[in-house]
mmCIF file of N, CA and C in Angstrom:
data_model
loop_
_atom_site.group_PDB
_atom_site.id
_atom_site.type_symbol
_atom_site.label_atom_id
_atom_site.label_comp_id
_atom_site.label_asym_id
_atom_site.label_seq_id
_atom_site.Cartn_x
_atom_site.Cartn_y
_atom_site.Cartn_z
ATOM 1 N N MET B 32 65.590 77.285 99.700
ATOM 2 C CA MET B 32 65.854 78.711 99.717
ATOM 3 C C MET B 32 66.893 79.063 100.777
ATOM 4 N N ALA B 33 66.751 78.460 101.959
ATOM 5 C CA ALA B 33 67.682 78.760 103.041
ATOM 6 C C ALA B 33 69.092 78.305 102.691
ATOM 7 N N ARG B 34 69.201 77.168 102.011
ATOM 8 C CA ARG B 34 70.529 76.680 101.604
ATOM 9 C C ARG B 34 71.159 77.625 100.595
ATOM 10 N N ARG B 35 70.339 78.138 99.691
ATOM 11 C CA ARG B 35 70.846 79.068 98.683
ATOM 12 C C ARG B 35 71.349 80.350 99.351
ATOM 13 N N LEU B 36 70.585 80.881 100.293
ATOM 14 C CA LEU B 36 71.005 82.089 101.011
ATOM 15 C C LEU B 36 72.270 81.839 101.822
ATOM 16 N N ALA B 37 72.364 80.667 102.438
ATOM 17 C CA ALA B 37 73.574 80.333 103.187
ATOM 18 C C ALA B 37 74.777 80.245 102.253
ATOM 19 N N GLY B 38 74.573 79.711 101.073
ATOM 20 C CA GLY B 38 75.651 79.639 100.080
ATOM 21 C C GLY B 38 76.088 81.034 99.636
ATOM 22 N N TYR B 39 75.113 81.918 99.419
ATOM 23 C CA TYR B 39 75.441 83.292 99.043
ATOM 24 C C TYR B 39 76.195 84.008 100.166
ATOM 25 N N ALA B 40 75.783 83.769 101.398
ATOM 26 C CA ALA B 40 76.450 84.402 102.543
ATOM 27 C C ALA B 40 77.890 83.916 102.666
ATOM 28 N N ALA B 41 78.108 82.622 102.464
ATOM 29 C CA ALA B 41 79.474 82.084 102.526
ATOM 30 C C ALA B 41 80.331 82.650 101.407
ATOM 31 N N ARG B 42 79.748 82.765 100.227
ATOM 32 C CA ARG B 42 80.487 83.338 99.087
ATOM 33 C C ARG B 42 80.845 84.799 99.349
ATOM 34 N N LEU B 43 79.908 85.540 99.908
ATOM 35 C CA LEU B 43 80.160 86.939 100.240
ATOM 36 C C LEU B 43 81.264 87.060 101.286
ATOM 37 N N ASP B 44 81.264 86.197 102.287
ATOM 38 C CA ASP B 44 82.318 86.207 103.306
ATOM 39 C C ASP B 44 83.690 85.963 102.684
ATOM 40 N N ARG B 45 83.776 85.009 101.756
ATOM 41 C CA ARG B 45 85.058 84.731 101.086
ATOM 42 C C ARG B 45 85.522 85.922 100.258
ATOM 43 N N LEU B 46 84.592 86.546 99.545
ATOM 44 C CA LEU B 46 84.955 87.715 98.735
ATOM 45 C C LEU B 46 85.417 88.879 99.602
ATOM 46 N N GLU B 47 84.719 89.109 100.709
ATOM 47 C CA GLU B 47 85.112 90.190 101.605
ATOM 48 C C GLU B 47 86.464 89.920 102.235
ATOM 49 N N ALA B 48 86.742 88.693 102.589
ATOM 50 C CA ALA B 48 88.045 88.341 103.169
ATOM 51 C C ALA B 48 89.157 88.563 102.154
ATOM 52 N N THR B 49 88.913 88.206 100.908
ATOM 53 C CA THR B 49 89.906 88.413 99.856
ATOM 54 C C THR B 49 90.123 89.901 99.612
ATOM 55 N N TYR B 50 89.037 90.647 99.513
ATOM 56 C CA TYR B 50 89.125 92.082 99.264
ATOM 57 C C TYR B 50 89.799 92.806 100.425
ATOM 58 N N ASP B 51 89.503 92.384 101.633
ATOM 59 C CA ASP B 51 90.002 93.040 102.829
ATOM 60 C C ASP B 51 91.486 92.774 103.083
ATOM 61 N N SER B 52 92.042 91.754 102.476
ATOM 62 C CA SER B 52 93.431 91.394 102.762
ATOM 63 C C SER B 52 94.418 92.419 102.219
ATOM 64 N N ASN B 53 94.001 93.249 101.293
ATOM 65 C CA ASN B 53 94.884 94.263 100.709
ATOM 66 C C ASN B 53 94.568 95.662 101.210
ATOM 67 N N ARG B 54 93.965 95.760 102.361
ATOM 68 C CA ARG B 54 93.574 97.055 102.885
ATOM 69 C C ARG B 54 94.133 97.261 104.287
ATOM 70 N N MET B 55 94.397 98.530 104.612
ATOM 71 C CA MET B 55 94.816 98.906 105.962
ATOM 72 C C MET B 55 93.655 99.658 106.603
ATOM 73 N N HIS B 56 93.399 99.364 107.862
ATOM 74 C CA HIS B 56 92.267 99.952 108.571
ATOM 75 C C HIS B 56 92.749 101.046 109.508
ATOM 76 N N PHE B 57 92.008 102.156 109.507
ATOM 77 C CA PHE B 57 92.339 103.320 110.316
ATOM 78 C C PHE B 57 91.116 103.734 111.113
ATOM 79 N N ARG B 58 91.361 104.560 112.144
ATOM 80 C CA ARG B 58 90.300 105.052 113.017
ATOM 81 C C ARG B 58 90.544 106.531 113.267
ATOM 82 N N THR B 59 89.480 107.325 113.232
ATOM 83 C CA THR B 59 89.597 108.753 113.516
ATOM 84 C C THR B 59 89.440 108.984 115.019
ATOM 85 N N ALA B 60 89.668 110.217 115.442
ATOM 86 C CA ALA B 60 89.522 110.561 116.863
ATOM 87 C C ALA B 60 88.081 110.393 117.329
ATOM 88 N N LYS B 61 87.116 110.541 116.424
ATOM 89 C CA LYS B 61 85.704 110.385 116.782
ATOM 90 C C LYS B 61 85.242 108.938 116.717
ATOM 91 N N GLY B 62 86.160 108.021 116.394
ATOM 92 C CA GLY B 62 85.812 106.609 116.372
ATOM 93 C C GLY B 62 85.370 106.074 115.028
ATOM 94 N N ARG B 63 85.299 106.929 114.026
ATOM 95 C CA ARG B 63 84.917 106.472 112.688
ATOM 96 C C ARG B 63 86.027 105.608 112.117
ATOM 97 N N ARG B 64 85.671 104.526 111.465
ATOM 98 C CA ARG B 64 86.670 103.629 110.893
ATOM 99 C C ARG B 64 86.601 103.696 109.376
ATOM 100 N N PHE B 65 87.763 103.597 108.739
ATOM 101 C CA PHE B 65 87.830 103.529 107.282
ATOM 102 C C PHE B 65 89.049 102.709 106.906
ATOM 103 N N SER B 66 89.098 102.284 105.665
ATOM 104 C CA SER B 66 90.239 101.501 105.205
ATOM 105 C C SER B 66 90.699 102.038 103.859
ATOM 106 N N LEU B 67 91.984 101.878 103.606
ATOM 107 C CA LEU B 67 92.584 102.279 102.341
ATOM 108 C C LEU B 67 93.371 101.113 101.776
ATOM 109 N N ASP B 68 93.468 101.084 100.463
ATOM 110 C CA ASP B 68 94.259 100.069 99.800
ATOM 111 C C ASP B 68 95.729 100.230 100.198
ATOM 112 N N VAL B 69 96.413 99.111 100.387
ATOM 113 C CA VAL B 69 97.815 99.145 100.813
ATOM 114 C C VAL B 69 98.671 99.910 99.796
ATOM 115 N N GLY B 70 98.394 99.734 98.518
ATOM 116 C CA GLY B 70 99.147 100.454 97.487
ATOM 117 C C GLY B 70 98.986 101.955 97.605
ATOM 118 N N ASP B 71 97.766 102.414 97.913
ATOM 119 C CA ASP B 71 97.534 103.844 98.104
ATOM 120 C C ASP B 71 98.287 104.360 99.321
ATOM 121 N N VAL B 72 98.303 103.574 100.388
ATOM 122 C CA VAL B 72 99.010 103.988 101.607
ATOM 123 C C VAL B 72 100.510 104.109 101.330
ATOM 124 N N PHE B 73 101.083 103.131 100.625
ATOM 125 C CA PHE B 73 102.510 103.204 100.318
ATOM 126 C C PHE B 73 102.825 104.381 99.389
ATOM 127 N N ALA B 74 101.948 104.675 98.449
ATOM 128 C CA ALA B 74 102.155 105.834 97.567
ATOM 129 C C ALA B 74 102.106 107.130 98.364
ATOM 130 N N ILE B 75 101.183 107.224 99.314
ATOM 131 C CA ILE B 75 101.092 108.415 100.164
ATOM 132 C C ILE B 75 102.347 108.553 101.011
ATOM 133 N N VAL B 76 102.819 107.442 101.574
ATOM 134 C CA VAL B 76 104.044 107.481 102.388
ATOM 135 C C VAL B 76 105.216 107.968 101.546
ATOM 136 N N ALA B 77 105.370 107.429 100.342
ATOM 137 C CA ALA B 77 106.484 107.835 99.478
ATOM 138 C C ALA B 77 106.394 109.320 99.121
ATOM 139 N N ASP B 78 105.202 109.785 98.761
ATOM 140 C CA ASP B 78 105.031 111.197 98.386
ATOM 141 C C ASP B 78 105.256 112.125 99.570
ATOM 142 N N THR B 79 104.677 111.785 100.711
ATOM 143 C CA THR B 79 104.785 112.691 101.856
ATOM 144 C C THR B 79 106.196 112.715 102.434
ATOM 145 N N LEU B 80 106.824 111.558 102.542
ATOM 146 C CA LEU B 80 108.201 111.552 103.050
ATOM 147 C C LEU B 80 109.148 112.251 102.083
ATOM 148 N N GLY B 81 108.887 112.110 100.790
ATOM 149 C CA GLY B 81 109.683 112.849 99.805
ATOM 150 C C GLY B 81 109.537 114.343 99.984
ATOM 151 N N TRP B 82 108.300 114.793 100.195
ATOM 152 C CA TRP B 82 108.079 116.223 100.383
ATOM 153 C C TRP B 82 108.689 116.711 101.700
ATOM 154 N N LEU B 83 108.589 115.896 102.747
ATOM 155 C CA LEU B 83 109.110 116.309 104.043
ATOM 156 C C LEU B 83 110.632 116.442 104.057
ATOM 157 N N HIS B 84 111.322 115.677 103.235
ATOM 158 C CA HIS B 84 112.781 115.643 103.319
ATOM 159 C C HIS B 84 113.509 116.196 102.100
ATOM 160 N N GLU B 85 112.783 116.596 101.058
ATOM 161 C CA GLU B 85 113.409 117.210 99.889
ATOM 162 C C GLU B 85 112.908 118.642 99.778
ATOM 163 N N PRO B 86 113.803 119.613 99.887
ATOM 164 C CA PRO B 86 113.367 121.016 99.918
ATOM 165 C C PRO B 86 112.661 121.489 98.646
ATOM 166 N N ASP B 87 112.988 120.913 97.493
ATOM 167 C CA ASP B 87 112.400 121.393 96.240
ATOM 168 C C ASP B 87 111.216 120.543 95.768
ATOM 169 N N ALA B 88 110.774 119.598 96.573
ATOM 170 C CA ALA B 88 109.648 118.734 96.191
ATOM 171 C C ALA B 88 108.324 119.489 96.319
ATOM 172 N N GLU B 89 107.385 119.137 95.455
ATOM 173 C CA GLU B 89 106.062 119.755 95.476
ATOM 174 C C GLU B 89 105.203 119.106 96.565
ATOM 175 N N GLN B 90 104.457 119.928 97.284
ATOM 176 C CA GLN B 90 103.632 119.409 98.375
ATOM 177 C C GLN B 90 102.507 118.541 97.808
ATOM 178 N N PRO B 91 102.416 117.280 98.268
ATOM 179 C CA PRO B 91 101.342 116.410 97.777
ATOM 180 C C PRO B 91 99.977 116.867 98.280
ATOM 181 N N ARG B 92 98.966 116.597 97.472
ATOM 182 C CA ARG B 92 97.594 116.944 97.827
ATOM 183 C C ARG B 92 96.676 115.841 97.312
ATOM 184 N N GLY B 93 95.501 115.751 97.865
ATOM 185 C CA GLY B 93 94.527 114.799 97.365
ATOM 186 C C GLY B 93 93.555 114.345 98.438
ATOM 187 N N PRO B 94 92.439 113.783 98.010
ATOM 188 C CA PRO B 94 91.415 113.380 98.974
ATOM 189 C C PRO B 94 91.860 112.227 99.871
ATOM 190 N N LEU B 95 92.629 111.286 99.344
ATOM 191 C CA LEU B 95 93.095 110.181 100.188
ATOM 192 C C LEU B 95 94.087 110.667 101.232
ATOM 193 N N LEU B 96 94.932 111.608 100.855
ATOM 194 C CA LEU B 96 95.879 112.187 101.809
ATOM 195 C C LEU B 96 95.128 112.913 102.923
ATOM 196 N N ASN B 97 94.106 113.683 102.548
ATOM 197 C CA ASN B 97 93.302 114.389 103.552
ATOM 198 C C ASN B 97 92.566 113.416 104.463
ATOM 199 N N LEU B 98 92.053 112.331 103.891
ATOM 200 C CA LEU B 98 91.371 111.324 104.703
ATOM 201 C C LEU B 98 92.342 110.658 105.669
ATOM 202 N N LEU B 99 93.523 110.315 105.183
ATOM 203 C CA LEU B 99 94.516 109.666 106.035
ATOM 204 C C LEU B 99 94.973 110.591 107.162
ATOM 205 N N ALA B 100 95.003 111.884 106.907
ATOM 206 C CA ALA B 100 95.410 112.846 107.929
ATOM 207 C C ALA B 100 94.402 112.937 109.066
ATOM 208 N N THR B 101 93.182 112.453 108.861
ATOM 209 C CA THR B 101 92.181 112.467 109.940
ATOM 210 C C THR B 101 92.333 111.281 110.883
ATOM 211 N N ALA B 102 93.138 110.303 110.512
ATOM 212 C CA ALA B 102 93.297 109.092 111.326
ATOM 213 C C ALA B 102 94.159 109.367 112.548
ATOM 214 N N GLU B 103 93.962 108.527 113.541
ATOM 215 C CA GLU B 103 94.753 108.600 114.766
ATOM 216 C C GLU B 103 95.846 107.540 114.716
ATOM 217 N N PRO B 104 97.101 107.917 115.003
ATOM 218 C CA PRO B 104 98.148 106.891 115.058
ATOM 219 C C PRO B 104 97.983 106.043 116.314
ATOM 220 N N ASP B 105 97.885 104.742 116.148
ATOM 221 C CA ASP B 105 97.812 103.865 117.317
ATOM 222 C C ASP B 105 98.650 102.621 117.063
ATOM 223 N N ASN B 106 98.845 101.844 118.098
ATOM 224 C CA ASN B 106 99.732 100.684 118.022
ATOM 225 C C ASN B 106 99.227 99.597 117.094
ATOM 226 N N GLU B 107 97.936 99.547 116.826
ATOM 227 C CA GLU B 107 97.383 98.531 115.942
ATOM 228 C C GLU B 107 97.853 98.709 114.501
ATOM 229 N N LEU B 108 98.254 99.906 114.139
ATOM 230 C CA LEU B 108 98.638 100.193 112.756
ATOM 231 C C LEU B 108 100.008 99.637 112.392
ATOM 232 N N GLY B 109 100.865 99.483 113.353
ATOM 233 C CA GLY B 109 102.222 99.078 113.037
ATOM 234 C C GLY B 109 103.040 100.271 112.574
ATOM 235 N N LEU B 110 104.286 100.025 112.246
ATOM 236 C CA LEU B 110 105.214 101.097 111.887
ATOM 237 C C LEU B 110 104.805 101.819 110.611
ATOM 238 N N ILE B 111 104.441 101.076 109.576
ATOM 239 C CA ILE B 111 104.072 101.697 108.298
ATOM 240 C C ILE B 111 102.815 102.545 108.465
ATOM 241 N N GLY B 112 101.818 102.025 109.140
ATOM 242 C CA GLY B 112 100.578 102.773 109.325
ATOM 243 C C GLY B 112 100.775 104.029 110.140
ATOM 244 N N GLN B 113 101.538 103.930 111.203
ATOM 245 C CA GLN B 113 101.807 105.116 112.022
ATOM 246 C C GLN B 113 102.609 106.152 111.241
ATOM 247 N N THR B 114 103.596 105.701 110.476
ATOM 248 C CA THR B 114 104.383 106.621 109.651
ATOM 249 C C THR B 114 103.494 107.313 108.633
ATOM 250 N N ALA B 115 102.599 106.557 108.004
ATOM 251 C CA ALA B 115 101.700 107.135 107.005
ATOM 252 C C ALA B 115 100.806 108.201 107.616
ATOM 253 N N VAL B 116 100.241 107.909 108.777
ATOM 254 C CA VAL B 116 99.335 108.864 109.425
ATOM 255 C C VAL B 116 100.080 110.125 109.838
ATOM 256 N N LEU B 117 101.221 109.977 110.489
ATOM 257 C CA LEU B 117 101.963 111.151 110.957
ATOM 258 C C LEU B 117 102.497 111.983 109.795
ATOM 259 N N ALA B 118 102.981 111.329 108.755
ATOM 260 C CA ALA B 118 103.471 112.069 107.582
ATOM 261 C C ALA B 118 102.316 112.784 106.882
ATOM 262 N N ALA B 119 101.160 112.149 106.806
ATOM 263 C CA ALA B 119 99.996 112.789 106.185
ATOM 264 C C ALA B 119 99.556 114.017 106.994
ATOM 265 N N LYS B 120 99.550 113.899 108.304
ATOM 266 C CA LYS B 120 99.169 115.037 109.159
ATOM 267 C C LYS B 120 100.125 116.214 108.951
ATOM 268 N N GLN B 121 101.439 115.928 108.901
ATOM 269 C CA GLN B 121 102.410 117.003 108.713
ATOM 270 C C GLN B 121 102.272 117.630 107.335
ATOM 271 N N THR B 122 102.009 116.816 106.313
ATOM 272 C CA THR B 122 101.910 117.340 104.965
ATOM 273 C C THR B 122 100.662 118.192 104.797
ATOM 274 N N VAL B 123 99.540 117.745 105.316
ATOM 275 C CA VAL B 123 98.298 118.506 105.192
ATOM 276 C C VAL B 123 98.410 119.842 105.906
ATOM 277 N N THR B 124 99.062 119.866 107.055
ATOM 278 C CA THR B 124 99.222 121.133 107.790
ATOM 279 C C THR B 124 100.347 121.988 107.233
ATOM 280 N N GLY B 125 101.163 121.414 106.361
ATOM 281 C CA GLY B 125 102.245 122.181 105.740
ATOM 282 C C GLY B 125 103.471 122.330 106.607
ATOM 283 N N VAL B 126 103.625 121.478 107.610
ATOM 284 C CA VAL B 126 104.741 121.578 108.540
ATOM 285 C C VAL B 126 105.866 120.655 108.076
ATOM 286 N N ARG B 127 107.033 121.247 107.866
ATOM 287 C CA ARG B 127 108.229 120.459 107.526
ATOM 288 C C ARG B 127 109.163 120.421 108.713
ATOM 289 N N PRO B 128 109.927 119.319 108.845
ATOM 290 C CA PRO B 128 110.866 119.267 109.979
ATOM 291 C C PRO B 128 111.998 120.250 109.834
#
């Protein structure tokens, strides 16, 4: 029984590592952590930067955008993550440069 459980635990670890490799991790000001799929983050970046720099673009909205706007930009995120967080914050508040 113990060997079977150990095998299941190892399999679960491999699946989580595979699943986690396509996700970006964020942290809120209150310390809550969440992750988003990399594809979703890139789509949010494209939509928000388009809205920020094109005067006739429609303001993006959605639950993932609102969730990303709650994150804190920090050095662990790298350039793409920080850009995504800051662009999401500006878009949710409706502030254009």
